[in-house]
mmCIF file of C-alpha atoms in Angstrom:
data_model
loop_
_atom_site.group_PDB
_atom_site.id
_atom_site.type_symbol
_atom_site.label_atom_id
_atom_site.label_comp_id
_atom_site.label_asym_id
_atom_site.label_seq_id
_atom_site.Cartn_x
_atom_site.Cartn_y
_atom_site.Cartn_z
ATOM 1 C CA UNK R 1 2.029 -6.151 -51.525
ATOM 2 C CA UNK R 2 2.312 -9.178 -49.247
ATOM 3 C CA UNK R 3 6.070 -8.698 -49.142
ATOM 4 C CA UNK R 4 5.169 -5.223 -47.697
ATOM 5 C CA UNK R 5 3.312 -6.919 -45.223
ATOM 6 C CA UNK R 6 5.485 -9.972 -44.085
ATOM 7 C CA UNK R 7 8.353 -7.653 -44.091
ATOM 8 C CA UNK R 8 6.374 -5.132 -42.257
ATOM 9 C CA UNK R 9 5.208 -7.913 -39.333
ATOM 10 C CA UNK R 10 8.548 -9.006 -39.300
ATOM 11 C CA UNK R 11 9.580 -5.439 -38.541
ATOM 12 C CA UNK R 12 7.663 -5.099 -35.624
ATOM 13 C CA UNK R 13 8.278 -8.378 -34.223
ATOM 14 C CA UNK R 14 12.030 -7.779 -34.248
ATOM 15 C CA UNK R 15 11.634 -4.205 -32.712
ATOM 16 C CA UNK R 16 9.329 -6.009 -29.698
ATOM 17 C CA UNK R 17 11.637 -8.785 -29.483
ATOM 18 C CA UNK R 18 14.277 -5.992 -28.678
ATOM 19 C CA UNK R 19 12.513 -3.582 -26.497
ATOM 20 C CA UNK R 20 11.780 -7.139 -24.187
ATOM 21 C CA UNK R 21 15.075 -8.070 -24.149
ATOM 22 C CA UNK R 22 15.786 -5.038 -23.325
ATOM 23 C CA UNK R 23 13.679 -4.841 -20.229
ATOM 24 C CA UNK R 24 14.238 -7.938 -19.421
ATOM 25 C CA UNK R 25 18.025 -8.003 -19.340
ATOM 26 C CA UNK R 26 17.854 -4.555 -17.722
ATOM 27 C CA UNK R 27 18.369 -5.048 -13.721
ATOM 28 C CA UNK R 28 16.659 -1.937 -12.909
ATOM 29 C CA UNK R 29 13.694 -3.271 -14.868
ATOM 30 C CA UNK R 30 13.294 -6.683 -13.843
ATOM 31 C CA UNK R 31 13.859 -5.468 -10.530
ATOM 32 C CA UNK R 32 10.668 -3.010 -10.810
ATOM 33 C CA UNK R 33 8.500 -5.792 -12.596
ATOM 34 C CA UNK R 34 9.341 -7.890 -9.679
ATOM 35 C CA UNK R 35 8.223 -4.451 -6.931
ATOM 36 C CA UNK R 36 5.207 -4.264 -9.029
ATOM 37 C CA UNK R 37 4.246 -8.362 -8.449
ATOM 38 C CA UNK R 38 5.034 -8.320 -5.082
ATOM 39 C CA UNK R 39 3.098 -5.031 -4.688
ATOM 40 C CA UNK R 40 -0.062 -6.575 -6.701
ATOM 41 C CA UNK R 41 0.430 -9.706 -4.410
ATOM 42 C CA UNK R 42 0.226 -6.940 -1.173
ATOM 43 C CA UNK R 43 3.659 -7.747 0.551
ATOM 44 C CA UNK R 44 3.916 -4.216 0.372
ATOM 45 C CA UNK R 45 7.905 -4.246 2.339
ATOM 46 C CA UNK R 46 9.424 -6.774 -0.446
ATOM 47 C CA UNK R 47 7.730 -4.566 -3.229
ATOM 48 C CA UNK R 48 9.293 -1.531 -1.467
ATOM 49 C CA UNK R 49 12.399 -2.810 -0.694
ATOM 50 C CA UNK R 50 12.710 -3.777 -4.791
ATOM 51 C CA UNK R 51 11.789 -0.745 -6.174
ATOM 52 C CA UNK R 52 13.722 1.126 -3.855
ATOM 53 C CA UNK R 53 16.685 -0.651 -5.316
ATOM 54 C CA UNK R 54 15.914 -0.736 -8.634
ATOM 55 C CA UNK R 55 14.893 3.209 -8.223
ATOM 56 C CA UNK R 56 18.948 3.386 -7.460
ATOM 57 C CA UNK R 57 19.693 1.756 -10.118
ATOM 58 C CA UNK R 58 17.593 3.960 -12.858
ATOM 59 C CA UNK R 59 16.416 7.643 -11.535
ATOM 60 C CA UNK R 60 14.741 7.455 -15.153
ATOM 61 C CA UNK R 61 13.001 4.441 -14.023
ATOM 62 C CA UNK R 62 9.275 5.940 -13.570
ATOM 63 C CA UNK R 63 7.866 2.306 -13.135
ATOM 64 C CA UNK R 64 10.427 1.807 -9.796
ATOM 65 C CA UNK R 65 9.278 5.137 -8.146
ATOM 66 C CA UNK R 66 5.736 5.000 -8.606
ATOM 67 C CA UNK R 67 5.718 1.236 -6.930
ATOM 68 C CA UNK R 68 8.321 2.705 -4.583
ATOM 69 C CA UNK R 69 5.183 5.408 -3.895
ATOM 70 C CA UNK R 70 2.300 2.984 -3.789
ATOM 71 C CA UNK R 71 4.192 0.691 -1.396
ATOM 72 C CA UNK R 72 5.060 2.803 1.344
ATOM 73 C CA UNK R 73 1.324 4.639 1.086
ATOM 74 C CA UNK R 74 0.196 0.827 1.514
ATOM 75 C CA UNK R 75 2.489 0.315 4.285
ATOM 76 C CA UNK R 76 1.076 3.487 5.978
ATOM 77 C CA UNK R 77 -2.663 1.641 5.466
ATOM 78 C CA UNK R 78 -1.199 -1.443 6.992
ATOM 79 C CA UNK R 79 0.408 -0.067 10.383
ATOM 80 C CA UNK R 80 -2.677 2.304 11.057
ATOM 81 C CA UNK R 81 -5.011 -0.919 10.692
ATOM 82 C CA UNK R 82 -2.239 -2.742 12.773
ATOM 83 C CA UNK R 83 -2.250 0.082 15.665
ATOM 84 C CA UNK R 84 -5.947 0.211 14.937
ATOM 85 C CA UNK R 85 -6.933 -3.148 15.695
ATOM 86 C CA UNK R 86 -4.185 -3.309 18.305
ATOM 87 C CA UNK R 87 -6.188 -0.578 20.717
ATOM 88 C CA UNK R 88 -9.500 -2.142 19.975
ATOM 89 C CA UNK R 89 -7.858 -5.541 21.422
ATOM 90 C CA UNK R 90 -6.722 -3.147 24.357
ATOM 91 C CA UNK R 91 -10.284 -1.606 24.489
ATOM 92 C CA UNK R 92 -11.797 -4.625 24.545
ATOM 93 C CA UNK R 93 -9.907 -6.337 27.167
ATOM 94 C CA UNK R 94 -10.675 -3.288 29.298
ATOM 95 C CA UNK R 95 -14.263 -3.615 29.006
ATOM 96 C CA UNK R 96 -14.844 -7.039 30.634
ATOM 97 C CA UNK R 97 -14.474 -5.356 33.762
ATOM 98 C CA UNK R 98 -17.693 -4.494 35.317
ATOM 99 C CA UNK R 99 -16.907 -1.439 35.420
ATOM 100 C CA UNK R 100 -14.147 1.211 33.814
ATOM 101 C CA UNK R 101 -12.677 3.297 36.405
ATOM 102 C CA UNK R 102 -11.884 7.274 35.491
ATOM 103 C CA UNK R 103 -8.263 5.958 34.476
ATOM 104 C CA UNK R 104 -9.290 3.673 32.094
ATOM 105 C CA UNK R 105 -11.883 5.712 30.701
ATOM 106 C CA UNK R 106 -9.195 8.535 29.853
ATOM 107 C CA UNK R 107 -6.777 5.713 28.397
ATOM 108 C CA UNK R 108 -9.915 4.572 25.654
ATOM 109 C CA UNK R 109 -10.829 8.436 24.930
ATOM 110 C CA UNK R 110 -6.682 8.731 24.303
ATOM 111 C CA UNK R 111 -6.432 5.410 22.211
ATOM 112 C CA UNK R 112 -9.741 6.961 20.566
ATOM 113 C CA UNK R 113 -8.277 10.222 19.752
ATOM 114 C CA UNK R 114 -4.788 8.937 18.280
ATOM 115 C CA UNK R 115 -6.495 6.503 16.017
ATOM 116 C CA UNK R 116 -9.436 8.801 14.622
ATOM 117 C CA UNK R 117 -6.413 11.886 14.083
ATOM 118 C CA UNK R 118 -4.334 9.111 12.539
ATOM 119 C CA UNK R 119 -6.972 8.409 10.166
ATOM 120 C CA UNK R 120 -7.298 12.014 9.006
ATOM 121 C CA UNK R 121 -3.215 11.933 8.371
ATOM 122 C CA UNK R 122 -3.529 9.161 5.850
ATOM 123 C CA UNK R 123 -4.028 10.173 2.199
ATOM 124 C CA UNK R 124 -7.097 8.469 0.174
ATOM 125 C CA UNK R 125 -5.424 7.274 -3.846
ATOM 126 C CA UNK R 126 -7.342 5.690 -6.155
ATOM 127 C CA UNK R 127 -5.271 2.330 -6.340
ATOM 128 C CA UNK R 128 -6.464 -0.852 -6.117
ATOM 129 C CA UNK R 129 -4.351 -2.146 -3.448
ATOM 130 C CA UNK R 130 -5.334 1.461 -0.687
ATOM 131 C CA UNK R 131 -9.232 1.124 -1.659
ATOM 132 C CA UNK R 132 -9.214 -2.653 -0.635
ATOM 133 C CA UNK R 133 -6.886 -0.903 2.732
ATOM 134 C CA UNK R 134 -9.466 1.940 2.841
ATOM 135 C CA UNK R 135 -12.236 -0.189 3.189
ATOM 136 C CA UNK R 136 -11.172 -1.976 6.236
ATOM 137 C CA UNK R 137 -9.868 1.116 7.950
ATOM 138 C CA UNK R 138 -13.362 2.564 7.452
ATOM 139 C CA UNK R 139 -15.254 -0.285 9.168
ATOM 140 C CA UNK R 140 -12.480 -0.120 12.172
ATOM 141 C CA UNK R 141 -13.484 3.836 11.996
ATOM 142 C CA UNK R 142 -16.595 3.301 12.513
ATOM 143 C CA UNK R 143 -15.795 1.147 15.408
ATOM 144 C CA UNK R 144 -13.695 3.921 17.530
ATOM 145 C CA UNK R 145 -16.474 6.411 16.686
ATOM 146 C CA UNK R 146 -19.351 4.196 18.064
ATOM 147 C CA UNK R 147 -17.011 3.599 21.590
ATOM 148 C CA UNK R 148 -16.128 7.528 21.271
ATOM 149 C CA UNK R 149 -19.640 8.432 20.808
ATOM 150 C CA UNK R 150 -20.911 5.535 23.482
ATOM 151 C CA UNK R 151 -18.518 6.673 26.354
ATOM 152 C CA UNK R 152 -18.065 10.410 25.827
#
């Protein structure tokens, strides 16, 4: 009976010790490991860039594509809170002026419009790495809606 067993443990140890080696030797899967760290660590372009090549490497390689996905969905996140925070800078530059002449005006209803239509574009997931995204888009939502709603 413990023979069973030892041989049994010994088994399954052998079989994991093969399936890492395995992966780990593999370039397409120590390449996707790597995407998935750098995409856990949010420098969403080096995690892209890594499963984008590893994704080359191994079409079969589901782990590659679905960092490959979540990275350039968090790079969408990242450039709309860029652009985002980028107009409000703009906006708020404009406003220490005493007052906003018509042009002006029509430049923060335009700056207003792109940003709140942007918003809609973007696609809500239920990752870790968007929600944290999400959550700071929302609050500089909020923001454009409060200037929309104050001048307009």
């Amino acid at each position: 009976m413990n023979k069973n067993k030892i041989l049994l443990l010994l088994s399954i140890f052998v079989i994991g010790l093969i399936v890492y080696l395995y992966y780990f030797f593999n370039n397409s899967y120590s390449l996707s490991f790597s995407a998935r760290a750098h995409l856990e660590a949010g420098e969403y372009q080096q995690a892209l860039e890594e499963a984008t090549q590893s994704y080359e490497l191994d079409h079969y390689n589901r782990m590659a594509f679905t960092v490959m996905n979540q990275a350039n969905e968090s790079l969408k996140w990242v450039t709309f809170i860029k652009q985002s925070r980028g107009y409000l800078k703009k906006i708020e530059t404009m406003s220490y002026n005493k007052g906003l002449s018509n042009s002006e005006v029509a430049r923060i209803k335009i700056m207003c419009d792109i940003t709140l239509e942007n918003h809609e574009k973007l696609k809500s997931a239920k990752m870790l790495q968007i929600e944290t995204l999400e959550i700071e888009a929302e609050a500089l939502i909020e923001q454009f809606q409060l200037i929309y709603k104050h001048l307009f």
